[in-house]
Short mmCIF file of C-alpha atoms and ligand atoms in Angstrom, two decimals:
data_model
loop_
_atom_site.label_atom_id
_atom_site.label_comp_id
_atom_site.label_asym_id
_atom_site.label_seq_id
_atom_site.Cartn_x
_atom_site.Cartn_y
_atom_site.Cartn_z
CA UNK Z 1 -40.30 167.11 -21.62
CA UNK Z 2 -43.82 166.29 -20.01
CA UNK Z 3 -44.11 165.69 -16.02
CA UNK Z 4 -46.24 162.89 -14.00
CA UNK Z 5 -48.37 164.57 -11.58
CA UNK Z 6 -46.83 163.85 -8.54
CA UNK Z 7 -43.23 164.61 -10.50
CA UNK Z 8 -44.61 168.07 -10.98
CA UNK Z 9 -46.33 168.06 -7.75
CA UNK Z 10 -43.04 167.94 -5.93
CA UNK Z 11 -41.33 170.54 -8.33
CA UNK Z 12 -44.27 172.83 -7.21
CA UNK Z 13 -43.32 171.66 -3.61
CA UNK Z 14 -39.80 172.59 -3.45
CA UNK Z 15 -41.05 176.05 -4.32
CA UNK Z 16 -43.35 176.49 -1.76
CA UNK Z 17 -46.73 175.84 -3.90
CA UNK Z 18 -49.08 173.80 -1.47
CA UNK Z 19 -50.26 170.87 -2.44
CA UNK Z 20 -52.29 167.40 -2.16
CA UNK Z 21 -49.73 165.27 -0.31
CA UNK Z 22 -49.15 161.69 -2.04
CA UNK Z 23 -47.08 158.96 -2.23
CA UNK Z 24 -46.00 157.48 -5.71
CA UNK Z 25 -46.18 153.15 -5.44
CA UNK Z 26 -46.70 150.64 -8.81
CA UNK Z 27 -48.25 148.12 -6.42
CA UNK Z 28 -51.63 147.47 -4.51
CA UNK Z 29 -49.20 146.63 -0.98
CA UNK Z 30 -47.33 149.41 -1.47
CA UNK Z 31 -50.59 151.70 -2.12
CA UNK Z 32 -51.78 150.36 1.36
CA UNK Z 33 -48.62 151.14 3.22
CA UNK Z 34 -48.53 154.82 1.24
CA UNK Z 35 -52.21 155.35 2.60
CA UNK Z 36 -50.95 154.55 5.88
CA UNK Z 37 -48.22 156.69 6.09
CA UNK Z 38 -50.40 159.75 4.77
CA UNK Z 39 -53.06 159.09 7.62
CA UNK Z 40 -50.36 158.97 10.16
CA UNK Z 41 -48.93 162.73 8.11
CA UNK Z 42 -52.51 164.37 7.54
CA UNK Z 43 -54.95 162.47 9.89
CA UNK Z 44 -57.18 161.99 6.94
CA UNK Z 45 -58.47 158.23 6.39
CA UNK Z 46 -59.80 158.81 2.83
CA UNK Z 47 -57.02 159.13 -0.24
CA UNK Z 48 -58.01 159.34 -3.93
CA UNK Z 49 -55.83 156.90 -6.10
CA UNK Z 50 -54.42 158.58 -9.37
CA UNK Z 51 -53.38 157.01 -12.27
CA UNK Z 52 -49.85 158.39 -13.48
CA UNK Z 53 -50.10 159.18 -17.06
CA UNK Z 54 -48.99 161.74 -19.46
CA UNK Z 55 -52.47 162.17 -20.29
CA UNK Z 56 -55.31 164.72 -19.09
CA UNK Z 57 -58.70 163.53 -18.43
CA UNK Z 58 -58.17 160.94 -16.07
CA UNK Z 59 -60.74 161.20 -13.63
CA UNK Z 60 -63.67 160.81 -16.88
CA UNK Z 61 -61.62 157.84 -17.92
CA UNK Z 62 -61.89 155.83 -14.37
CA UNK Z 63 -58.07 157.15 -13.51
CA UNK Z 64 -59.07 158.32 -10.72
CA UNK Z 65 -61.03 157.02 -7.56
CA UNK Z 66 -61.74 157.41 -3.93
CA UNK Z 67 -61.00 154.97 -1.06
CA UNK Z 68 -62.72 155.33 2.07
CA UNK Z 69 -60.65 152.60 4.27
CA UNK Z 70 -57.89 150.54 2.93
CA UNK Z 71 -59.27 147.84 1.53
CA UNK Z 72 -60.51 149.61 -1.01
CA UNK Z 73 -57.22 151.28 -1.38
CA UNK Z 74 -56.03 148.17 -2.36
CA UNK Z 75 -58.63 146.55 -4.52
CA UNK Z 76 -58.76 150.05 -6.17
CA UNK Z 77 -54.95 150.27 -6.80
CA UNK Z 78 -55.43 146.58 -8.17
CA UNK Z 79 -57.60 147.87 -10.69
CA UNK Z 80 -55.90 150.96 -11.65
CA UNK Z 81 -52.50 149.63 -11.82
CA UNK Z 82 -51.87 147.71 -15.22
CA UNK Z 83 -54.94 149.15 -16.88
CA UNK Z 84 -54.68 150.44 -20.76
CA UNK Z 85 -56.44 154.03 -19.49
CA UNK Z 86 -58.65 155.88 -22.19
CA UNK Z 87 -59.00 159.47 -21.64
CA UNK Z 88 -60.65 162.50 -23.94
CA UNK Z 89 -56.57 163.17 -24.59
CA UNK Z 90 -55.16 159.32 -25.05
CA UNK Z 91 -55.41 157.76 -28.44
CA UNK Z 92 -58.13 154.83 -28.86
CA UNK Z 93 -55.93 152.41 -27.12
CA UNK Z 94 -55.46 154.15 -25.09
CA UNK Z 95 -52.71 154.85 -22.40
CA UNK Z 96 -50.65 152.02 -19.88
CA UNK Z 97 -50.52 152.53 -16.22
CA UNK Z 98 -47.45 151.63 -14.57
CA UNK Z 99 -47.79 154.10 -11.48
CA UNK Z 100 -50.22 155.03 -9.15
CA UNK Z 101 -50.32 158.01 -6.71
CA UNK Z 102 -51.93 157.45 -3.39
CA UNK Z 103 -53.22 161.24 -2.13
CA UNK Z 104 -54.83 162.24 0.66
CA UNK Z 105 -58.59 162.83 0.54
CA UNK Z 106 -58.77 167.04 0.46
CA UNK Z 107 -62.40 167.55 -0.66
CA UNK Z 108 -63.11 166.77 3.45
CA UNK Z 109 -65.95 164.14 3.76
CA UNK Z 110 -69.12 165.56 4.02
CA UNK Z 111 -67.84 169.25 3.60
CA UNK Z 112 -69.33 171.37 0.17
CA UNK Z 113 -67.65 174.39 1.29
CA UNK Z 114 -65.02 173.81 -1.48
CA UNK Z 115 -64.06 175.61 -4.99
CA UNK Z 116 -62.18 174.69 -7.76
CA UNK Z 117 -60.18 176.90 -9.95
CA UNK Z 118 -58.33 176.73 -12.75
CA UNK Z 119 -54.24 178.42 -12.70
CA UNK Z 120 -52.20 177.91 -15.73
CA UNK Z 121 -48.71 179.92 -16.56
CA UNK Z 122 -47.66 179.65 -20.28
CA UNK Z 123 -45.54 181.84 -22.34
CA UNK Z 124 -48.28 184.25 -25.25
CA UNK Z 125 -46.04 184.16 -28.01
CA UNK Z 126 -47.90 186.66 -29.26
CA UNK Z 127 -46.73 189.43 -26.86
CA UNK Z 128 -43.45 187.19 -25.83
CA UNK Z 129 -44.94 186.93 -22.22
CA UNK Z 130 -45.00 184.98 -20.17
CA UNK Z 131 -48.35 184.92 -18.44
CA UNK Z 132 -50.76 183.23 -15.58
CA UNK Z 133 -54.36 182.07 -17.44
CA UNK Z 134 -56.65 181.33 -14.53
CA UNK Z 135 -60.56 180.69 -14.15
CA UNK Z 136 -63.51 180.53 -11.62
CA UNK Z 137 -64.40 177.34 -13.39
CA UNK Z 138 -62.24 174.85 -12.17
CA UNK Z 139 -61.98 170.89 -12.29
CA UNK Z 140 -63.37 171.34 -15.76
CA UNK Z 141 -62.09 171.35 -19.32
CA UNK Z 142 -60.79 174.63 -20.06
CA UNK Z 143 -60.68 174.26 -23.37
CA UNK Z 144 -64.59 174.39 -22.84
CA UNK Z 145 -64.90 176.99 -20.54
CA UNK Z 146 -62.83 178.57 -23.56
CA UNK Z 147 -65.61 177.90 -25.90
CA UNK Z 148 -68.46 178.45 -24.19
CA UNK Z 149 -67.99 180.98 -21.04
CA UNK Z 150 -64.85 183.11 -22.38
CA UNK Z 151 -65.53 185.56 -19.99
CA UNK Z 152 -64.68 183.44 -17.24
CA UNK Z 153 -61.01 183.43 -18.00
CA UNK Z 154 -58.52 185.73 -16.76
CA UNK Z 155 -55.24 186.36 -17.86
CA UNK Z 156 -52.18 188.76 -15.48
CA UNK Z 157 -49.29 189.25 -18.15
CA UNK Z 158 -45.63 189.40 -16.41
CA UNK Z 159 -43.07 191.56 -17.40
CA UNK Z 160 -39.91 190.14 -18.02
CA UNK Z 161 -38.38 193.36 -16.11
CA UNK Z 162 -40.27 193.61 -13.44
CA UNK Z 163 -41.25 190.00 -12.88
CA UNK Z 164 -44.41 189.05 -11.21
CA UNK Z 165 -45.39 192.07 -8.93
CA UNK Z 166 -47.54 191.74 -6.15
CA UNK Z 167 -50.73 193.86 -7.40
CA UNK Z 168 -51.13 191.05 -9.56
CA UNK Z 169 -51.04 188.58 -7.01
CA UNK Z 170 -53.63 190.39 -5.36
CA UNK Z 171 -55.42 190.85 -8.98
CA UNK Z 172 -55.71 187.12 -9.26
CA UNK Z 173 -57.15 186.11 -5.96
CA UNK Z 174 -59.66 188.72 -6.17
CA UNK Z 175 -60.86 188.01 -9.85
CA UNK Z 176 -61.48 184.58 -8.26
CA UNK Z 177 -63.72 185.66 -5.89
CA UNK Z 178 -61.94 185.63 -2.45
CA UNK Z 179 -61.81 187.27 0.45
CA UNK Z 180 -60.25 186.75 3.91
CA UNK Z 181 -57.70 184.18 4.66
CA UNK Z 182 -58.33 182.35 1.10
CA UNK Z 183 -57.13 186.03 -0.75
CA UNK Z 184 -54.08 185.66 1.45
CA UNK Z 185 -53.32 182.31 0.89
CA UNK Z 186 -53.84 182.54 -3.17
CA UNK Z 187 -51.47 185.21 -3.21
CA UNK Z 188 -48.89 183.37 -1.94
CA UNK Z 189 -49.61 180.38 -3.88
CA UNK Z 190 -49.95 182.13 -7.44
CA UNK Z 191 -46.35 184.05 -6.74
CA UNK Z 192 -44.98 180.84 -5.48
CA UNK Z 193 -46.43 179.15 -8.98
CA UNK Z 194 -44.77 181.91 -11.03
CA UNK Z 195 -42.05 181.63 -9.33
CA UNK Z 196 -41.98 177.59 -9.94
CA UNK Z 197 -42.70 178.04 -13.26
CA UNK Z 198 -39.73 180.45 -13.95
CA UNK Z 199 -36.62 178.96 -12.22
CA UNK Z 200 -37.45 175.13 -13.72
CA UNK Z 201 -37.82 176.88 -17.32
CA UNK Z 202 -41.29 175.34 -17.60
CA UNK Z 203 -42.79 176.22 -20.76
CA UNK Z 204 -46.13 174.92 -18.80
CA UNK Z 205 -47.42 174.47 -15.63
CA UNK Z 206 -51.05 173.95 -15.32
CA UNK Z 207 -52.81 173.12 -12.10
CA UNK Z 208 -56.61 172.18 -12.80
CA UNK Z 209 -58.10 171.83 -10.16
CA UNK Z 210 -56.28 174.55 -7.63
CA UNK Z 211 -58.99 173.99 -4.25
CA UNK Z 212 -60.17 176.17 -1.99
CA UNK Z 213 -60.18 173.72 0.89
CA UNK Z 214 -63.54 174.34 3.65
CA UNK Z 215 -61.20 175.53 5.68
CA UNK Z 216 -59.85 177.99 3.46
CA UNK Z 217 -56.27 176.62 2.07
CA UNK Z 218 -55.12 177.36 -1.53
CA UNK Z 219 -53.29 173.93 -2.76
CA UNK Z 220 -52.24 172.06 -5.96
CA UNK Z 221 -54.59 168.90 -6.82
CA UNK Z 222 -53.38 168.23 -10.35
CA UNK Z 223 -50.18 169.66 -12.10
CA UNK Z 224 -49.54 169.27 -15.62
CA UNK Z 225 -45.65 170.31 -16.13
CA UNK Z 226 -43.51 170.57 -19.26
CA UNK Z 227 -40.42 172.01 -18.76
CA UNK Z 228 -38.51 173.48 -21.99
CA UNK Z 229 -35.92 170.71 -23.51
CA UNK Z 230 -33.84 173.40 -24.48
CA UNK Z 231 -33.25 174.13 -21.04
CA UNK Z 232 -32.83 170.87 -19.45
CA UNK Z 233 -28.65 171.36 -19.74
CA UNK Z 234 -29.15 173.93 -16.67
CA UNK Z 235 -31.78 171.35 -14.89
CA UNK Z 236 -29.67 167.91 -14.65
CA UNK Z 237 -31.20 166.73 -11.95
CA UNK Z 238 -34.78 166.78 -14.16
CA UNK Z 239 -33.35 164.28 -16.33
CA UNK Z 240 -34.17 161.55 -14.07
CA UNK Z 241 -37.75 162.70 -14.03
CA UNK Z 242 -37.96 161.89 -17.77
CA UNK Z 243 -40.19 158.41 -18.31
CA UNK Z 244 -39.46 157.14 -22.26
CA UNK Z 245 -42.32 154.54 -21.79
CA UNK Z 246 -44.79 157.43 -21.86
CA UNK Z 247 -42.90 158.50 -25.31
CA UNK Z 248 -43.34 157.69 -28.73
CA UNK Z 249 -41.02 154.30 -28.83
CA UNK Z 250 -40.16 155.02 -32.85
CA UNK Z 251 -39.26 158.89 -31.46
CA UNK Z 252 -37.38 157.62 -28.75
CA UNK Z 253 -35.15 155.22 -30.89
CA UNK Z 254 -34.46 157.88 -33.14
CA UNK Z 255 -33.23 160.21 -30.57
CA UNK Z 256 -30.68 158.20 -29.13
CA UNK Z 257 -29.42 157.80 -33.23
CA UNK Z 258 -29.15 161.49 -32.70
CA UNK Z 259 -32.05 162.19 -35.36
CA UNK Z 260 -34.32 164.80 -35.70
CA UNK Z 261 -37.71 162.54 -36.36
CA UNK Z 262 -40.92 163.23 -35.39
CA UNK Z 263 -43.28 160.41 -35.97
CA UNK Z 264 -46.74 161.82 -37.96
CA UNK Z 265 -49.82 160.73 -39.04
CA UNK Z 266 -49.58 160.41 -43.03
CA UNK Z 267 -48.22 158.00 -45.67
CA UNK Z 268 -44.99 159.37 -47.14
CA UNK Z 269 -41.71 158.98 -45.20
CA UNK Z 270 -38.88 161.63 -45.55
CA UNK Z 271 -35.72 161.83 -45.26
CA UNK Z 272 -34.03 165.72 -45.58
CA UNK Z 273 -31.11 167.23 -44.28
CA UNK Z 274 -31.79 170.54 -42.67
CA UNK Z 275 -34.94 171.47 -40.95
CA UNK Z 276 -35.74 174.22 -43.16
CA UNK Z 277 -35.55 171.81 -46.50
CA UNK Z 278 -37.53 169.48 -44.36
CA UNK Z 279 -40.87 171.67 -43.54
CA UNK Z 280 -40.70 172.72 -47.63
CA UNK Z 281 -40.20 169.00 -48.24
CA UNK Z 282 -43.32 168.54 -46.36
CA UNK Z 283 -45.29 170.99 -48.08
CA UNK Z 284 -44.16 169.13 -51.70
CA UNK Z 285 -45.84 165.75 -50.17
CA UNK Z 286 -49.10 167.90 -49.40
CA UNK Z 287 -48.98 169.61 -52.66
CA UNK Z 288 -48.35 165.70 -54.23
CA UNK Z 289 -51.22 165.01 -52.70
CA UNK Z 290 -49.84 163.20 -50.31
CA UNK Z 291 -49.39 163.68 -46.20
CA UNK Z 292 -45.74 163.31 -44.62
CA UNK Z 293 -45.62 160.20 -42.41
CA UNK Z 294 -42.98 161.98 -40.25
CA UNK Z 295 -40.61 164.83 -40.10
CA UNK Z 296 -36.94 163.44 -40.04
CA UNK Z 297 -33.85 165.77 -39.95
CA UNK Z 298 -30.46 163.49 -40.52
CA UNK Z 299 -28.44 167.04 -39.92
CA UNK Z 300 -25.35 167.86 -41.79
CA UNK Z 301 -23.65 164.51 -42.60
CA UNK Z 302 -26.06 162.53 -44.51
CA UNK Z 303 -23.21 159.20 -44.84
CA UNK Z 304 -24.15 155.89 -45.22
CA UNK Z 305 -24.43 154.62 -41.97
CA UNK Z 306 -26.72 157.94 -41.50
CA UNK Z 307 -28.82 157.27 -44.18
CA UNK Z 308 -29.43 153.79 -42.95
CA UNK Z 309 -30.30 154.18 -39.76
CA UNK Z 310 -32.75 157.20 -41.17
CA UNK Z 311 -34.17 154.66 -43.38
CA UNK Z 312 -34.70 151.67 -40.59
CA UNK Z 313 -36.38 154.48 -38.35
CA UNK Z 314 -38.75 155.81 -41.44
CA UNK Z 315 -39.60 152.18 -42.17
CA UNK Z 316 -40.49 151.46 -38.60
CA UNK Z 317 -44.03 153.30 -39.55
CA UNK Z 318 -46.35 150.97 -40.60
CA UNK Z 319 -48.37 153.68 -42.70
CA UNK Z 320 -45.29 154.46 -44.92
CA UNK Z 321 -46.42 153.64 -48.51
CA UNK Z 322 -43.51 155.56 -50.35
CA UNK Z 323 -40.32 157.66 -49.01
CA UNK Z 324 -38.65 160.83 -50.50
CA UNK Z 325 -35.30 162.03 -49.77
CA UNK Z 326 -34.21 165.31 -50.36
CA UNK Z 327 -30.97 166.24 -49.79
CA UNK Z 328 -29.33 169.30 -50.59
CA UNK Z 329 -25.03 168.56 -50.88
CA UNK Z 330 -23.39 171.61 -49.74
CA UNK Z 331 -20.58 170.21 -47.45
CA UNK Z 332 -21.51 166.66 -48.17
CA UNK Z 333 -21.35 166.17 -52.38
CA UNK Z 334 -24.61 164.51 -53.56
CA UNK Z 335 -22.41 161.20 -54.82
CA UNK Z 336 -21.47 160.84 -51.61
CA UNK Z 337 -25.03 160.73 -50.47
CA UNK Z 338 -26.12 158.48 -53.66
CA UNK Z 339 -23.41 155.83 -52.76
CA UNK Z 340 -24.77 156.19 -49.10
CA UNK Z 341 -28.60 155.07 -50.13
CA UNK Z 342 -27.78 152.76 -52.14
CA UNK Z 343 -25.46 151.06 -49.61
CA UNK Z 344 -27.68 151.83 -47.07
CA UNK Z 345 -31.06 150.20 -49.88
CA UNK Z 346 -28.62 146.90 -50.21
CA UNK Z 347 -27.74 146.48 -46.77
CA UNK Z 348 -31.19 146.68 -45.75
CA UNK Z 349 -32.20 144.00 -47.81
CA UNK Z 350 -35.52 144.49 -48.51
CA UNK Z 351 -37.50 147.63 -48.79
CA UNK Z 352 -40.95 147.43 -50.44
CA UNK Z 353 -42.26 151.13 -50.69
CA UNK Z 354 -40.90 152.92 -53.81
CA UNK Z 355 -38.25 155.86 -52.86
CA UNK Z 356 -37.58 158.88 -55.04
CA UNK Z 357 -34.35 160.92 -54.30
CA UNK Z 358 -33.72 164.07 -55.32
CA UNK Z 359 -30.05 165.28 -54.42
CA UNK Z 360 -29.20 168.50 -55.41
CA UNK Z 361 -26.00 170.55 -55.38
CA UNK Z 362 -22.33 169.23 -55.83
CA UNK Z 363 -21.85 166.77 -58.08
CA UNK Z 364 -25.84 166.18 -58.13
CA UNK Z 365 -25.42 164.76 -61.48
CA UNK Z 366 -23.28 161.97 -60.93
CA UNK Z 367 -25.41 161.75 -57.91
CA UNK Z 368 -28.05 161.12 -60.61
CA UNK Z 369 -26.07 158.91 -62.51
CA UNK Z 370 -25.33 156.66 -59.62
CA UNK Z 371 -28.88 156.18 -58.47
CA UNK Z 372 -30.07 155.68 -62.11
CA UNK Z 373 -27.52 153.09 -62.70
CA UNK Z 374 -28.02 151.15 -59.61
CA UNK Z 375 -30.59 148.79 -60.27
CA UNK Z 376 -32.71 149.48 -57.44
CA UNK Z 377 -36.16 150.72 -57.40
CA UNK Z 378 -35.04 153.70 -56.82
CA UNK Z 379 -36.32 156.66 -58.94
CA UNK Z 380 -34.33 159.97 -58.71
CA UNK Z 381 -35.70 163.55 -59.52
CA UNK Z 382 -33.70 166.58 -60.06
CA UNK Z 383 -36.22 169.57 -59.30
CA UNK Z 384 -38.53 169.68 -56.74
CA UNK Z 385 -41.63 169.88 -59.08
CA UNK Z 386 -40.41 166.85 -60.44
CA UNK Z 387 -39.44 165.10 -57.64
CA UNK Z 388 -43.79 166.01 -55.89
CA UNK Z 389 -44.61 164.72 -59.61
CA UNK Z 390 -42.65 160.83 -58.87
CA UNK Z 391 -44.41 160.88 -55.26
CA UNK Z 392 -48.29 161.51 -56.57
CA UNK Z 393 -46.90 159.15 -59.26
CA UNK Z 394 -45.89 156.20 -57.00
CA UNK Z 395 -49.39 156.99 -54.52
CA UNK Z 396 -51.42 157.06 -57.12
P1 GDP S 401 -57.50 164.80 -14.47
O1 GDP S 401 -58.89 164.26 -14.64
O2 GDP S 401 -56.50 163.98 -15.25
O3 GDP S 401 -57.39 166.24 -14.75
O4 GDP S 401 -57.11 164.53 -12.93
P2 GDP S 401 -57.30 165.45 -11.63
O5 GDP S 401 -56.11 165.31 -10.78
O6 GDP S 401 -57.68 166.83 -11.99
O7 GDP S 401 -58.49 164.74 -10.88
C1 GDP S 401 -59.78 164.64 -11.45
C2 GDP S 401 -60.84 165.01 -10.45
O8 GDP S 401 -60.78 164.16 -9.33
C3 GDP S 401 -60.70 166.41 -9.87
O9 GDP S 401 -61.28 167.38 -10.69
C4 GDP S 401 -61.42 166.28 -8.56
O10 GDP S 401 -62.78 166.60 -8.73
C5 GDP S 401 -61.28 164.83 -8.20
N1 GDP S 401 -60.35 164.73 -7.06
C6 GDP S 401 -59.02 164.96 -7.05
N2 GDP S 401 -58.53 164.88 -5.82
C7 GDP S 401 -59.57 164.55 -5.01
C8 GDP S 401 -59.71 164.33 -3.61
O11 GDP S 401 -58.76 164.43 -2.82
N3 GDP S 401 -60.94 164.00 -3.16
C9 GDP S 401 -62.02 163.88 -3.96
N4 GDP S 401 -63.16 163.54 -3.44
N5 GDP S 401 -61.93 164.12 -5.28
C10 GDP S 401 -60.73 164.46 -5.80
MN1 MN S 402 -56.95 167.93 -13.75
#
């Protein structure tokens, strides 16, 4: 589950991570009485205005501005509020902003005694670490820095016995360059990030740009938080943090069916039962020539009522030019299944992309016999070769 900003600002908060102070509002009044109430808390009478999104990039897509009094907090939240924001990471259209956060101004006026950094902590699945990425080159894409200046990225692995230990603390501030009250300071923020990032079972947390303020504070401008959905059962009170409009609406639909679907780029629905069958199922399309339109999982009991709603979630994809099912009928017999499409096929009324089903296993042949016979244009394949053979078939 991906974060808002100031959603994983306050996470980072209740840990002890400083950071940018804000106030969340999805309206230009509301902006100007947040900006007020931050002067009053920080004395400062310049905020930045940051689109909420679950989207890097902001600031290069206009997502992010300065307001030096508030009137421009408001004619600035006007603007930002309602926009369709494009960023390097949003799709063409882009991304809708519902929610604005109004933060205090930390890059002092007039003051160029600042640095930016770059702190990450991710889990390497190579070594099955967990581990804190961080660079001198902050505020910029580090997927760049990366690329072009490798050198300039540090990594501290943690050991899962030990945990963090405070040598590497220490390691990290002074890789960055610091010295004096800023080495202090980052020590306590980078532990107080690890320590963030363990006990919400992130599997990211990723604050670009971490400032040096001029008067040498270590805080959080920008956090980028997923935390692990396998874990949200020990984090109830996250679940509120979750925002479906930022999801994929098809995705989102299918989840609350209790699917498996993820919604992809290509042309050929499917429709498997196990997730196993379901990445080889994927690889048939390929071979077919061909490029799966989604990954959908309908689990164990592939009924009718199953199998429809499978089928009005596949056929929500306007790309989908032809859907496969592949079922294998252990528990469930393949007739079973077979009755279930084609109930499913003349409930729906009308479907016009071509379907192949291959059902193997019990009683696969009068599985067979039952799709044959059922006047639909529905073509059935026992093997897999034959079944990728009916899909280039049908593209073609
Ligand atoms: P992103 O573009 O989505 O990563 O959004 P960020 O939160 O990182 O903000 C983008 C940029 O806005 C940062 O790299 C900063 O340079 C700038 N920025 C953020 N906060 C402030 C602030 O308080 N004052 C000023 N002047 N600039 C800021
Ligand atoms: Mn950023």
């Amino acid at each position: 589950m991906n974060l808002h900003e100031y959603q994983g600002k306050e996470i980072l908060s209740t840990f002890g991570v400083k950071i940018q102070k804000g106030i969340v509002v999805s309206s230009p009044e509301e902006a100007v009485a947040a900006a007020k109430t931050l002067t009053e808390e920080t004395g400062t009478g310049w905020h930045v205005l940051k689109a909420q999104v679950h989207a890097g990039g902001r600031g290069k897509g206009g997502g992010v501005k300065l307001a030096k009094n508030l009137a421009e907090v408001e004619t600035i939240a006007g603007q930002i509020i309602g926009m369709q924001l494009i960023t390097p990471q949003t799709s063409a259209e882009g991304k809708k902003v519902h929610q604005v956060l109004v933060a205090e101004d930390v890059y002092y006026p007039g003051e160029t005694e600042t640095s930016e950094f770059y702190i990450s902590v991710l889990l390497n699945r190579t070594t099955g670490r967990n581990m804190i990425m961080y660079s001198t080159e902050g505020g910029m894409d580090i997927e760049t820095v990366a690329e072009e200046t490798p050198h300039l990225i540090f990594t501290e692995e943690i050991d899962p016995a030990t945990g963090m230990l405070p040598f590497q603390a220490r390691r990290v501030a002074f890789n960055l360059g610091l010295s004096g009250a800023a080495f202090k300071d980052m020590t306590k923020f980078v532990s107080a990030l690890y320590k963030a990032y363990d006990k919400s079972d992130a599997s990211l947390f990723e604050i670009n740009p971490v400032l040096k303020t001029s008067d040498n504070k270590i805080l959080a401008v920008d956090a980028k938080v997923t935390i692990d959905d396998n874990a949200l059962f020990r984090h109830k009170d996250y679940l509120e943090l979750r925002d479906i409009r930022e999801e994929n609406p098809i995705e989102v639909e299918a989840d609350a069916l209790g699917l498996n679907y993820v919604d992809l780029e290509g042309n050929v629905g499917c429709m498997v039962n196990g997730a196993g069958l379901a990445m080889a199922t994927m690889d048939l399309i390929k071979q077919a020539g061909g490029e799966p339109a989604n990954f959908l999982d309908v689990g164990g009991t592939a009924d009718a009522s199953r199998v429809e709603a499978a089928f009005q979630i596949i056929l929500k994809d306007p790309e989908v030019k032809a859907i496969l099912i592949n079922i294998f009928g252990g528990i469930v017999r393949c007739d079973r299944v077979a009755q279930g499409v084609i109930d499913a096929y003349k409930n729906m009324g009308t479907i016009n992309v071509p379907i192949i089903v291959r059902l193997q296993g019990t009683n696969a042949d009068i599985a067979k016999e039952l799709i044959d016979n059922s006047g639909l244009d529905v073509q059935s394949a026992v093997e897999f070769q034959e079944a990728a053979d009916k899909v280039q078939a049908v593209l073609a």
